[in-house]
Coordinates of C-alpha atoms in Angstrom, one line a residue:
X1 CA 12.1 15.7 18.4
X2 CA 14.6 14.1 16.0
X3 CA 12.5 15.0 13.0
X4 CA 12.5 18.7 14.1
X5 CA 16.3 18.6 14.6
X6 CA 16.8 17.3 11.1
X7 CA 15.1 20.3 9.4
X8 CA 14.6 22.8 12.3
X9 CA 10.9 22.2 12.3
X10 CA 8.3 19.5 12.0
X11 CA 6.5 21.7 9.6
X12 CA 8.1 21.2 6.2
X13 CA 7.6 22.5 2.6
X14 CA 7.8 20.0 -0.2
X15 CA 7.5 21.0 -3.8
X16 CA 6.1 24.4 -2.6
X17 CA 3.4 22.9 -0.5
X18 CA 3.3 22.6 3.3
X19 CA 3.6 19.2 5.1
X20 CA 2.9 19.1 8.8
X21 CA 4.4 16.1 10.5
X22 CA 3.5 17.4 13.9
X23 CA -0.3 17.0 13.9
X24 CA -1.9 13.5 14.3
X25 CA -1.7 11.5 11.2
X26 CA -5.1 10.7 9.5
X27 CA -6.3 7.1 9.5
X28 CA -8.5 5.8 6.7
X29 CA -9.6 2.4 5.4
X30 CA -9.4 1.8 1.6
X31 CA -13.0 2.2 1.3
X32 CA -13.1 5.3 3.5
X33 CA -10.4 6.8 1.3
X34 CA -12.5 6.4 -1.8
X35 CA -15.4 8.3 -0.1
X36 CA -13.0 11.1 1.2
X37 CA -10.8 11.5 -1.9
X38 CA -12.5 10.0 -4.9
X39 CA -15.9 11.6 -4.6
X40 CA -17.9 8.4 -4.0
X41 CA -20.7 7.8 -1.6
X42 CA -20.3 4.9 0.8
X43 CA -22.8 3.0 -1.3
X44 CA -21.0 3.7 -4.6
X45 CA -17.7 2.6 -2.9
X46 CA -19.2 -0.7 -2.2
X47 CA -20.7 -1.2 -5.7
X48 CA -18.6 -3.2 -8.1
X49 CA -20.3 -1.9 -11.2
X50 CA -19.8 1.7 -10.1
X51 CA -16.1 1.0 -9.3
X52 CA -15.6 -0.7 -12.7
X53 CA -17.1 2.3 -14.6
X54 CA -15.1 4.7 -12.6
X55 CA -11.8 2.9 -13.3
X56 CA -12.8 2.9 -17.1
X57 CA -13.4 6.6 -17.0
X58 CA -9.8 7.1 -15.7
X59 CA -8.5 5.1 -18.7
X60 CA -8.0 1.9 -16.7
X61 CA -9.3 -1.5 -17.8
X62 CA -10.0 -3.6 -14.7
X63 CA -9.3 -7.4 -15.2
X64 CA -12.5 -9.4 -15.4
X65 CA -11.5 -11.6 -12.4
X66 CA -11.2 -8.6 -10.0
X67 CA -13.4 -8.9 -6.8
X68 CA -15.1 -5.9 -5.2
X69 CA -12.0 -5.5 -2.9
X70 CA -9.6 -5.5 -5.8
X71 CA -11.8 -3.0 -7.7
X72 CA -11.7 -0.8 -4.6
X73 CA -8.0 -1.1 -4.3
X74 CA -7.5 -0.5 -8.0
X75 CA -9.4 2.7 -7.8
X76 CA -7.5 3.7 -4.7
X77 CA -4.2 3.4 -6.6
X78 CA -5.6 5.1 -9.6
X79 CA -7.4 8.1 -8.0
X80 CA -6.6 8.4 -4.3
X81 CA -2.9 7.7 -3.7
X82 CA -1.7 11.0 -5.4
X83 CA -4.1 13.0 -3.2
X84 CA -2.8 11.8 0.1
X85 CA -0.6 14.8 0.7
X86 CA -1.0 15.1 4.4
X87 CA 0.5 12.1 6.4
X88 CA -2.2 9.4 6.2
X89 CA -2.3 5.8 7.4
X90 CA -4.3 3.6 5.1
X91 CA -5.5 0.6 7.2
X92 CA -7.5 -2.6 7.0
X93 CA -6.3 -3.7 3.6
X94 CA -8.4 -6.4 1.9
X95 CA -7.1 -10.0 2.0
X96 CA -7.1 -10.2 -1.8
X97 CA -4.5 -7.4 -2.1
X98 CA -2.4 -8.5 0.9
X99 CA -1.4 -12.1 0.4
X100 CA 1.4 -12.1 3.0
X101 CA -0.5 -10.4 5.8
X102 CA -2.4 -12.0 8.6
X103 CA -6.2 -11.7 8.5
X104 CA -8.0 -9.8 11.3
X105 CA -9.4 -11.8 14.2
X106 CA -12.5 -9.7 14.0
X107 CA -13.0 -9.5 10.3
X108 CA -11.4 -12.2 8.1
X109 CA -12.0 -10.1 4.9
X110 CA -9.3 -7.6 6.0
X111 CA -5.8 -8.0 7.2
X112 CA -3.6 -6.5 10.0
X113 CA -1.8 -4.2 7.6
X114 CA -1.2 -0.5 7.1
X115 CA 0.7 1.8 4.8
X116 CA 1.8 5.4 5.4
X117 CA 1.3 7.9 2.6
X118 CA 2.8 11.4 2.5
X119 CA 2.9 13.9 -0.5
X120 CA 1.1 11.3 -2.6
X121 CA 3.6 8.6 -2.1
X122 CA 3.9 5.5 0.0
X123 CA 6.5 5.8 2.8
X124 CA 5.9 2.7 4.9
X125 CA 4.3 -0.7 4.7
X126 CA 3.7 -2.7 7.8
X127 CA 1.8 -5.9 8.7
X128 CA 1.4 -8.9 10.8
X129 CA 3.0 -11.9 9.0
X130 CA 0.6 -14.6 7.9
X131 CA 2.0 -17.8 9.6
X132 CA -0.8 -20.2 9.0
X133 CA 0.5 -22.6 6.3
X134 CA -2.9 -23.6 5.0
X135 CA -4.2 -20.1 4.8
X136 CA -0.9 -19.0 3.1
X137 CA -1.1 -21.9 0.6
X138 CA -4.7 -20.9 -0.4
X139 CA -3.6 -17.3 -0.8
X140 CA -0.7 -18.3 -3.0
X141 CA -3.1 -20.5 -5.1
X142 CA -5.4 -17.4 -5.5
X143 CA -2.4 -15.4 -6.6
X144 CA -1.4 -18.1 -9.2
X145 CA -5.0 -18.0 -10.6
X146 CA -4.7 -14.2 -10.9
X147 CA -1.3 -14.4 -12.7
X148 CA -2.8 -17.0 -15.1
X149 CA -5.7 -14.5 -15.7
X150 CA -3.1 -11.8 -16.7
X151 CA -2.2 -10.1 -13.5
X152 CA 1.6 -9.4 -13.8
X153 CA 1.9 -8.3 -10.3
X154 CA 0.4 -11.5 -8.8
X155 CA 2.8 -13.8 -6.9
X156 CA 4.1 -17.3 -7.7
X157 CA 3.4 -20.3 -5.5
X158 CA 6.2 -20.6 -3.1
X159 CA 6.4 -24.4 -2.1
X160 CA 9.5 -23.9 0.0
X161 CA 8.0 -21.1 2.1
X162 CA 4.9 -23.2 2.7
X163 CA 7.0 -26.1 3.8
X164 CA 8.9 -23.9 6.3
X165 CA 5.6 -22.6 7.7
X166 CA 4.4 -26.2 8.2
X167 CA 7.3 -26.7 10.5
X168 CA 6.3 -23.7 12.5
X169 CA 6.7 -19.9 12.5
X170 CA 6.1 -17.8 15.5
X171 CA 3.9 -14.6 15.4
X172 CA 5.9 -12.1 13.3
X173 CA 5.3 -8.5 12.2
X174 CA 7.3 -5.7 10.7
X175 CA 7.4 -2.4 9.0
X176 CA 9.4 -1.4 6.0
X177 CA 10.2 2.4 5.6
X178 CA 11.3 4.0 2.3
X179 CA 14.4 5.8 3.5
X180 CA 15.1 7.3 0.1
X181 CA 11.6 8.8 0.1
X182 CA 12.0 10.1 3.6
X183 CA 15.2 11.8 2.6
X184 CA 13.5 13.4 -0.5
X185 CA 10.9 14.8 1.9
X186 CA 13.5 16.2 4.4
X187 CA 15.6 17.7 1.7
X188 CA 12.8 18.8 -0.6
X189 CA 14.3 16.8 -3.5
X190 CA 12.0 16.3 -6.5
X191 CA 13.5 13.0 -7.7
X192 CA 14.7 9.9 -5.9
X193 CA 17.8 10.1 -8.2
X194 CA 18.9 13.1 -6.1
X195 CA 19.2 11.1 -2.9
X196 CA 20.0 7.5 -3.7
X197 CA 23.3 6.1 -2.6
X198 CA 24.0 4.1 -5.6
X199 CA 26.1 6.1 -8.1
X200 CA 25.3 3.9 -11.0
X201 CA 21.7 5.1 -10.8
X202 CA 22.6 8.8 -10.5
X203 CA 23.0 11.2 -13.3
X204 CA 26.6 11.8 -14.4
X205 CA 28.0 15.1 -13.2

């Protein structure tokens, strides 16, 4: 395997802890991850009040406009991501937190999206592109409402993109991989500054 040739083995050590890239990667939904890694029952993971209080106990103040899905994802980011040491695919992201991804044909509340986490970091993000102009416009409008409510990470309305979609866009999908983070893993580097290619961002010798 290429990964084994890069390091001599598919079993690595990062920051003094083992990382096994040879065994099958785990697969969890956002809600499943809250149950497995945040100590919630399945009922608690689906209870907006419980999620809100849990976030507050972690020093987070959830925006008033957050839906159940957004509360779940907020707690996932606050309490779960850092615990995903072994390679884990997080799947079935809610529509509310995936404005660019196509909704599932079997469940319109989730999207055809996944992210790969290793050593508590995101390594890859992949999804089927949303190419329905009306659906995308509605998603952008929801993002605008969130931004006006104080969400700095929400997106702006992209009228040019909507117009392009109205002319037609074929089914599209892709996956972005964090090469810098992958090199950090393979070389057991503690900081991204140790592996980036841009000298202006590296420490002076």
